[in-house]
Short mmCIF file of N, CA and C and ligand atoms in Angstrom, two decimals:
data_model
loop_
_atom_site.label_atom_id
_atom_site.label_comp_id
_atom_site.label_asym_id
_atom_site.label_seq_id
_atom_site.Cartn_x
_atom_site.Cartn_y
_atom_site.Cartn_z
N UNK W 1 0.86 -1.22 0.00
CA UNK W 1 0.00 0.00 0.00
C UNK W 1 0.87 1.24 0.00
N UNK W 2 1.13 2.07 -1.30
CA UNK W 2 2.02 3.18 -1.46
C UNK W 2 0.98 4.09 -0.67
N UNK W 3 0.27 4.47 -0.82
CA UNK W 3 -0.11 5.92 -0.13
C UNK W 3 -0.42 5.63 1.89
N UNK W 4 -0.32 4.25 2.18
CA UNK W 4 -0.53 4.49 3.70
C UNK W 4 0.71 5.12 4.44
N UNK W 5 0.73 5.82 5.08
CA UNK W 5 1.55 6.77 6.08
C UNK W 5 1.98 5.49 7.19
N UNK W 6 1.40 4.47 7.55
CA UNK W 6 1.82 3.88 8.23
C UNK W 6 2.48 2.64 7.73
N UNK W 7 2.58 2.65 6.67
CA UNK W 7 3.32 1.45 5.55
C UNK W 7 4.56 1.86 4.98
N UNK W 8 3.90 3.25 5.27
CA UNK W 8 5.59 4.21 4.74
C UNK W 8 6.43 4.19 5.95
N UNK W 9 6.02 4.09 6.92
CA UNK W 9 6.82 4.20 8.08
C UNK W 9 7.61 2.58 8.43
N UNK W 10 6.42 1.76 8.09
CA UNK W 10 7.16 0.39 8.17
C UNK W 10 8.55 -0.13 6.82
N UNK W 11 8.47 0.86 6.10
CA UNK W 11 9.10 0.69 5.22
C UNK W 11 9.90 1.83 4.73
N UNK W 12 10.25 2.41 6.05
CA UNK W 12 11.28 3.31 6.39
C UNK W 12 11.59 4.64 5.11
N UNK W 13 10.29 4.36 4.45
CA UNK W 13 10.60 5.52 3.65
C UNK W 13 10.15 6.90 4.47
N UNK W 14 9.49 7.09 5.61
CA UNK W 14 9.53 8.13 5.94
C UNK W 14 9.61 7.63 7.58
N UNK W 15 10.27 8.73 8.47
CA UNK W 15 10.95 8.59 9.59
C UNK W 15 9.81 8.54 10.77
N UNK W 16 10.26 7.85 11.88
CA UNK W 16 9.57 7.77 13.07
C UNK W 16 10.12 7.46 14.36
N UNK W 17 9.66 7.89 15.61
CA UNK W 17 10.59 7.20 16.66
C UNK W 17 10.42 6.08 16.94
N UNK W 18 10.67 5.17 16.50
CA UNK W 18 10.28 3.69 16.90
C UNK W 18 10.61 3.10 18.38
N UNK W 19 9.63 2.66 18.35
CA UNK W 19 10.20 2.39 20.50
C UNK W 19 10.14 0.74 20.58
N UNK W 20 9.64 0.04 19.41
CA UNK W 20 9.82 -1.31 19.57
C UNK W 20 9.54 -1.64 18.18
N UNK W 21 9.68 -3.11 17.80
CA UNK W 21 9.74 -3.62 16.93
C UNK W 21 10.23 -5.05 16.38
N UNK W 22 9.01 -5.90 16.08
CA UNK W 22 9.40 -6.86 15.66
C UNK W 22 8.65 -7.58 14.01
N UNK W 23 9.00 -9.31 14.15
CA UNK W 23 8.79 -9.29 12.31
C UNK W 23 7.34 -8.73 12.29
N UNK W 24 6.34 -8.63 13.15
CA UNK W 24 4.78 -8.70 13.05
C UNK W 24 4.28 -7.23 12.79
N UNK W 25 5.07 -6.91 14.14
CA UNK W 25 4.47 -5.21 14.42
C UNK W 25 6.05 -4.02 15.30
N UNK W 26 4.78 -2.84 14.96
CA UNK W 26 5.93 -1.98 14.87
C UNK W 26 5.15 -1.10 16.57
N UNK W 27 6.24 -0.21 16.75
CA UNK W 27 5.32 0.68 17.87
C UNK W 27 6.37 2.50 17.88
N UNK W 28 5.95 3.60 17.59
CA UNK W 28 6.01 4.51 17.66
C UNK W 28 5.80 5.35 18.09
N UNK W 29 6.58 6.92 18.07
CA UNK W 29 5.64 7.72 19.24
C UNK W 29 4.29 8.34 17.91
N UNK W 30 3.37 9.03 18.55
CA UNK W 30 2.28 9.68 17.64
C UNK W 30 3.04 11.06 17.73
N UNK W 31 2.84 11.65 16.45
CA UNK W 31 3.87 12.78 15.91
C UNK W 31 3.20 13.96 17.07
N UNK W 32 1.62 13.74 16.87
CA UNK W 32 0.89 14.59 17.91
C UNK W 32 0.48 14.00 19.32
N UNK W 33 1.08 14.18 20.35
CA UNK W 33 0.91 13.60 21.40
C UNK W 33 -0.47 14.06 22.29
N UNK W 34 -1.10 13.13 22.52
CA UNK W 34 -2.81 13.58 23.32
C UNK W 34 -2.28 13.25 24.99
N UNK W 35 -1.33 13.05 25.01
CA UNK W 35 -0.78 11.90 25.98
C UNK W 35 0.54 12.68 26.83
N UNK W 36 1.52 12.85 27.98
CA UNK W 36 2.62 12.44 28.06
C UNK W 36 3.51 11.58 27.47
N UNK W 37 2.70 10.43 27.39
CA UNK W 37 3.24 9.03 26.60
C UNK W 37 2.15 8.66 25.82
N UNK W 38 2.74 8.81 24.50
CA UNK W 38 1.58 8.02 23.58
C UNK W 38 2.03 7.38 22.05
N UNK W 39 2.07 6.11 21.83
CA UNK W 39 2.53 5.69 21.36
C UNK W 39 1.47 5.00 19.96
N UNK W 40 1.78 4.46 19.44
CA UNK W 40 1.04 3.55 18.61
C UNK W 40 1.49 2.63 17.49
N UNK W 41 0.70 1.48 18.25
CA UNK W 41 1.11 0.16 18.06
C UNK W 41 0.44 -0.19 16.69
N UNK W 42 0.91 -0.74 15.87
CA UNK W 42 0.58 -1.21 14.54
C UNK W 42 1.04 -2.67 13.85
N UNK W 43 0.11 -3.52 12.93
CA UNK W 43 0.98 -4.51 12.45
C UNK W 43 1.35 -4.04 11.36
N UNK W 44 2.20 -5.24 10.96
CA UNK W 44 3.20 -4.36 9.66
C UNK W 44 2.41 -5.03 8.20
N UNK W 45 1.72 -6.00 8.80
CA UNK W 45 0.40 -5.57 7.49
C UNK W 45 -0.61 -4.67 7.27
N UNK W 46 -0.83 -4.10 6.29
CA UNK W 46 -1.75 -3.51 6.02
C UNK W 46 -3.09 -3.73 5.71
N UNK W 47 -3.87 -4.02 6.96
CA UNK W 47 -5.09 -3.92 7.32
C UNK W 47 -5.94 -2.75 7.74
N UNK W 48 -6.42 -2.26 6.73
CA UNK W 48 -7.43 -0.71 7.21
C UNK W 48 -8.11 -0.63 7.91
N UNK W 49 -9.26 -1.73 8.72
CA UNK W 49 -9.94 -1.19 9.72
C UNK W 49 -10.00 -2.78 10.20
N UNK W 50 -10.91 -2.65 11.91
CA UNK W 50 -11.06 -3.64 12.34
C UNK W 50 -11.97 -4.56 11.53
N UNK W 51 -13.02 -4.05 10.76
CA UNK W 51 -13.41 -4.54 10.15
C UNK W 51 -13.20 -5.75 8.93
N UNK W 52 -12.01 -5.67 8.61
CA UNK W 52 -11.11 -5.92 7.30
C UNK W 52 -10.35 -7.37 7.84
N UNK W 53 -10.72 -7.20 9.57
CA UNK W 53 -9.69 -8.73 10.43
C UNK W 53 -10.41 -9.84 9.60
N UNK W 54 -9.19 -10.75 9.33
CA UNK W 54 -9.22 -12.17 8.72
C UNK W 54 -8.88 -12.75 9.86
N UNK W 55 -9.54 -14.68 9.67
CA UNK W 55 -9.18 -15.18 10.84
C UNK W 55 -7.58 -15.37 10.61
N UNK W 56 -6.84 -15.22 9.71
CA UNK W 56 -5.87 -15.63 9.88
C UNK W 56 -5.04 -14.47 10.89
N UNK W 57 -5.48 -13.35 10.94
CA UNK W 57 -5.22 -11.87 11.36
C UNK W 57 -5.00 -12.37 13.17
N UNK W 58 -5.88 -12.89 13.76
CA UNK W 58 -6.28 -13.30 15.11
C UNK W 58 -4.78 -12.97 15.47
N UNK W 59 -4.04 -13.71 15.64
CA UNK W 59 -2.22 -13.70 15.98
C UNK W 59 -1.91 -12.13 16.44
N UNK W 60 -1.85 -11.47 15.26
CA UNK W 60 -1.28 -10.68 15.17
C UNK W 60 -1.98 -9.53 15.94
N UNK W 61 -3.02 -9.56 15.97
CA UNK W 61 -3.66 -8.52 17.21
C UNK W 61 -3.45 -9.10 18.69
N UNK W 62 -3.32 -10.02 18.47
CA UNK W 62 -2.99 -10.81 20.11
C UNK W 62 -1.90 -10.31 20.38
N UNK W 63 -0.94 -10.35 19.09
CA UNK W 63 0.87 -10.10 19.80
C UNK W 63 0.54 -8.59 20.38
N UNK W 64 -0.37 -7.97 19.49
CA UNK W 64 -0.09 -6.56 19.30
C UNK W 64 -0.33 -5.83 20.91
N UNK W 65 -1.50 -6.69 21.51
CA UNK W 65 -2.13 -6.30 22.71
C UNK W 65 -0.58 -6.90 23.80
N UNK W 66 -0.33 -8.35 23.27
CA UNK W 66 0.62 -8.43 24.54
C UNK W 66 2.11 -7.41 24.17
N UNK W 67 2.49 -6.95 22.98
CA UNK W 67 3.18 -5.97 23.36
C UNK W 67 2.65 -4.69 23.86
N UNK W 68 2.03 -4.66 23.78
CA UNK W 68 0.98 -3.41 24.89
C UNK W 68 1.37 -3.27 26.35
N UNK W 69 1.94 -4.25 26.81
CA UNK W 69 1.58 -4.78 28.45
C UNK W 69 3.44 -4.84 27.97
N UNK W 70 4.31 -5.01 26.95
CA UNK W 70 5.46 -5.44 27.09
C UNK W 70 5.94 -4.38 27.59
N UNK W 71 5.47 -3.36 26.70
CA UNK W 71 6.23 -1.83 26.60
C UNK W 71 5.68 -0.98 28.02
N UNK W 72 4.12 -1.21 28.55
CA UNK W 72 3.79 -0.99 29.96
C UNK W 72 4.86 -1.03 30.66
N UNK W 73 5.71 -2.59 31.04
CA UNK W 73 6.32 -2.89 31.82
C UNK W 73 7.39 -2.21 31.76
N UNK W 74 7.84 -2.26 30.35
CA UNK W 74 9.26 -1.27 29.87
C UNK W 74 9.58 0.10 30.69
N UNK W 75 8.04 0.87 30.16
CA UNK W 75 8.21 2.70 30.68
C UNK W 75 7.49 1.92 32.27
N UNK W 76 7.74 1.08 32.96
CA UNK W 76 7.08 1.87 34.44
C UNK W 76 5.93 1.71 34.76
N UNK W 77 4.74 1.50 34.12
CA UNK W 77 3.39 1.93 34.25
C UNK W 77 2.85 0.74 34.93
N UNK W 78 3.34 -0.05 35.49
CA UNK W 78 3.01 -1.42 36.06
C UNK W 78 1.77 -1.19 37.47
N UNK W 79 2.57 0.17 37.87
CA UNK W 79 0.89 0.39 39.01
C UNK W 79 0.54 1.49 38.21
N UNK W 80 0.65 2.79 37.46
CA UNK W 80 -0.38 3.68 37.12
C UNK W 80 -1.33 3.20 35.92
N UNK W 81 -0.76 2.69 35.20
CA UNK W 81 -1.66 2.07 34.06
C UNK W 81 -1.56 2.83 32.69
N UNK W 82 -2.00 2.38 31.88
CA UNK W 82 -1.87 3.00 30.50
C UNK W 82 -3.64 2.84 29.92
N UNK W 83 -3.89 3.35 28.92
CA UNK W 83 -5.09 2.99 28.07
C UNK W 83 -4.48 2.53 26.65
N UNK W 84 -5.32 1.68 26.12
CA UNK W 84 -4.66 0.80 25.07
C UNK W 84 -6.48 1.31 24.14
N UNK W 85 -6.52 1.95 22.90
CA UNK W 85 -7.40 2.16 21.98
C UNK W 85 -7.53 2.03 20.72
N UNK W 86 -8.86 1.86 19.96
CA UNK W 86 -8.27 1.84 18.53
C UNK W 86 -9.73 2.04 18.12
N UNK W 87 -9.30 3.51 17.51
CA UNK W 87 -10.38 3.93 16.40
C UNK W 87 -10.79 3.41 15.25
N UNK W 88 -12.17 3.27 15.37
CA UNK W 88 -12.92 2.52 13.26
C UNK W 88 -13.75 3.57 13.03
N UNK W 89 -13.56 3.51 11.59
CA UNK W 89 -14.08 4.43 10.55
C UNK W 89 -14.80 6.12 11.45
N UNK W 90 -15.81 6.78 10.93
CA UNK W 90 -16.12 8.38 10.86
C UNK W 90 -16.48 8.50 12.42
N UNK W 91 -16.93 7.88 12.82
CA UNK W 91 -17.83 7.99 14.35
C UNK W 91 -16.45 7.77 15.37
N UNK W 92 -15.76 6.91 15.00
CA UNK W 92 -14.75 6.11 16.20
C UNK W 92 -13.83 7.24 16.20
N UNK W 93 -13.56 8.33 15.11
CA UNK W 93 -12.42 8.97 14.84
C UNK W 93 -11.38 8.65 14.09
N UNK W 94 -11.55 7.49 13.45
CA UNK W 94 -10.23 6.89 12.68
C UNK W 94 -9.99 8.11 11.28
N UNK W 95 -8.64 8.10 11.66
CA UNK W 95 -7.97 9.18 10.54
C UNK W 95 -6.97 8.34 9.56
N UNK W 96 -6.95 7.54 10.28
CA UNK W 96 -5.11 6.90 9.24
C UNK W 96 -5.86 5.42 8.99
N UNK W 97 -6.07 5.00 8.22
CA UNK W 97 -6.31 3.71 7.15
C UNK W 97 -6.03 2.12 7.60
N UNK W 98 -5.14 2.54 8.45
CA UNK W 98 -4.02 0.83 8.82
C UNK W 98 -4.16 1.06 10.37
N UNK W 99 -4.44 -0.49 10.86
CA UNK W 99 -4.99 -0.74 12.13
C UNK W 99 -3.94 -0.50 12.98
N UNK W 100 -4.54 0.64 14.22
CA UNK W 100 -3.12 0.79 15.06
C UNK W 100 -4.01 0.99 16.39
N UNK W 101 -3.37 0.85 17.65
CA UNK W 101 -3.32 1.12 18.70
C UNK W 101 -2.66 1.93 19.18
N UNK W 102 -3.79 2.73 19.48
CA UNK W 102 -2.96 4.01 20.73
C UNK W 102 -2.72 3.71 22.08
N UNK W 103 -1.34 3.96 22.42
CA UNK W 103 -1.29 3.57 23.72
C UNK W 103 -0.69 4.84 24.38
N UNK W 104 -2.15 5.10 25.57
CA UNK W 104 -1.59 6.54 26.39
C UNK W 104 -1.64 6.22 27.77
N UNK W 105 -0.51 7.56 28.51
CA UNK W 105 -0.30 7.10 29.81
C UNK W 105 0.29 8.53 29.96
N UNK W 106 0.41 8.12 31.34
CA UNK W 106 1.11 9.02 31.88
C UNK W 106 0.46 10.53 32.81
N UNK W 107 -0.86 10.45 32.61
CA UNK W 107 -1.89 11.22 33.47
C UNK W 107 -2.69 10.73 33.67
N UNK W 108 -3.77 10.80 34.59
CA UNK W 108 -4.70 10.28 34.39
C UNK W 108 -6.10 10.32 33.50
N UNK W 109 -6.63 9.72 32.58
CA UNK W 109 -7.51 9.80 31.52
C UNK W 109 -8.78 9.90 31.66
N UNK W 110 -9.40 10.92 31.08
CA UNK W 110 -10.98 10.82 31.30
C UNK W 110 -11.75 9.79 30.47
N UNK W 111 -12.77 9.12 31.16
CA UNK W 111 -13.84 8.67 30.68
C UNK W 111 -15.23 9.16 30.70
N UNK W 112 -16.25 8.61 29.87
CA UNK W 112 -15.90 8.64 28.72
C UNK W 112 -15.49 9.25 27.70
N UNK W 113 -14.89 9.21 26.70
CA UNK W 113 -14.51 10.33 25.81
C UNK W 113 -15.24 10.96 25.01
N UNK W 114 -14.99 11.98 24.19
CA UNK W 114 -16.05 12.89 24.10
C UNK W 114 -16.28 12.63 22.71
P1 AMP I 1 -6.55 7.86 14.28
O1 AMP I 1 -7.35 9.12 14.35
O2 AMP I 1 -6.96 6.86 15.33
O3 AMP I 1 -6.51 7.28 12.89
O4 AMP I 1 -5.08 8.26 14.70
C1 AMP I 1 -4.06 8.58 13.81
C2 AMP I 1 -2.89 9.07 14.64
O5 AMP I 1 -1.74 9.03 13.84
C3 AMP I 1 -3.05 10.49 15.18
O6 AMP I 1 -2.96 10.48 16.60
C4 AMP I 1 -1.87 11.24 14.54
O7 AMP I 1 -1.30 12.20 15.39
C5 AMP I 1 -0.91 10.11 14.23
N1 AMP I 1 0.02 10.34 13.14
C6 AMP I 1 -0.27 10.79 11.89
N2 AMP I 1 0.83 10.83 11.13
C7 AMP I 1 1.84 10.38 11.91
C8 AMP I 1 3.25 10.19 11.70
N3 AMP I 1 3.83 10.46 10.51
N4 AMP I 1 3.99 9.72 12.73
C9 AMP I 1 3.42 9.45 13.90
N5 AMP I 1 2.11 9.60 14.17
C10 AMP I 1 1.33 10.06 13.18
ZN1 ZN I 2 -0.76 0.59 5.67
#
């Protein structure tokens, strides 16, 4: 997928801070931070919405969540906690095409969101 922003990033044609990374999935900071810490977790296939999950897909959102809890442990957050999210299509807020997880921390977060 040439025009995804997040395919470009997995494929290093355009730059990012990468804070982890393996063959499945990638994890970055968000250029615009909502967060202290906010990151987002992505696989390195290009899947546009939750909608689009194949069963073969199952795996790879599993890793994606337990690196969620990897990188938790990493920065610290083991007693404050983090929120782990992911926007679909016009209502959810989804802006970027390819399935990612936001992961924020570092204050405490309001519910519900607005
Ligand atoms: P969403 O609205 O859930 O699709 O979120 C897309 C997120 O991607 C937003 O929080 C943006 O700030 C973030 N974003 C967009 N472009 C980049 C980029 N080049 N590097 C890092 N984060 C980005
Ligand atoms: Zn993509």
């Amino acid at each position: 997928m040439q025009e995804c922003i997040f395919c470009k990033i997995v494929n290093r044609n355009i730059p990012a801070e990468i804070i982890y990374e393996d063959d499945q999935v990638m994890a970055f900071k968000d250029i615009r931070p909502a967060a202290p810490i906010h990151y987002l977790l992505i696989p390195k296939k290009h899947i546009p919405t939750f909608l689009d999950l194949k069963e073969e897909d199952e795996g790879i959102v599993g890793h994606l969540q337990r690196v969620a809890g990897m990188i938790a442990r990493e920065a610290g957050l083991t007693k404050k906690g983090f929120r782990l999210v992911s926007n679909c299509l016009e209502d959810g807020g989804q802006l970027i095409f390819h399935i990612h997880y936001h992961f924020l921390a570092g204050r405490p977060l309001q519910w519900p969101p607005g």
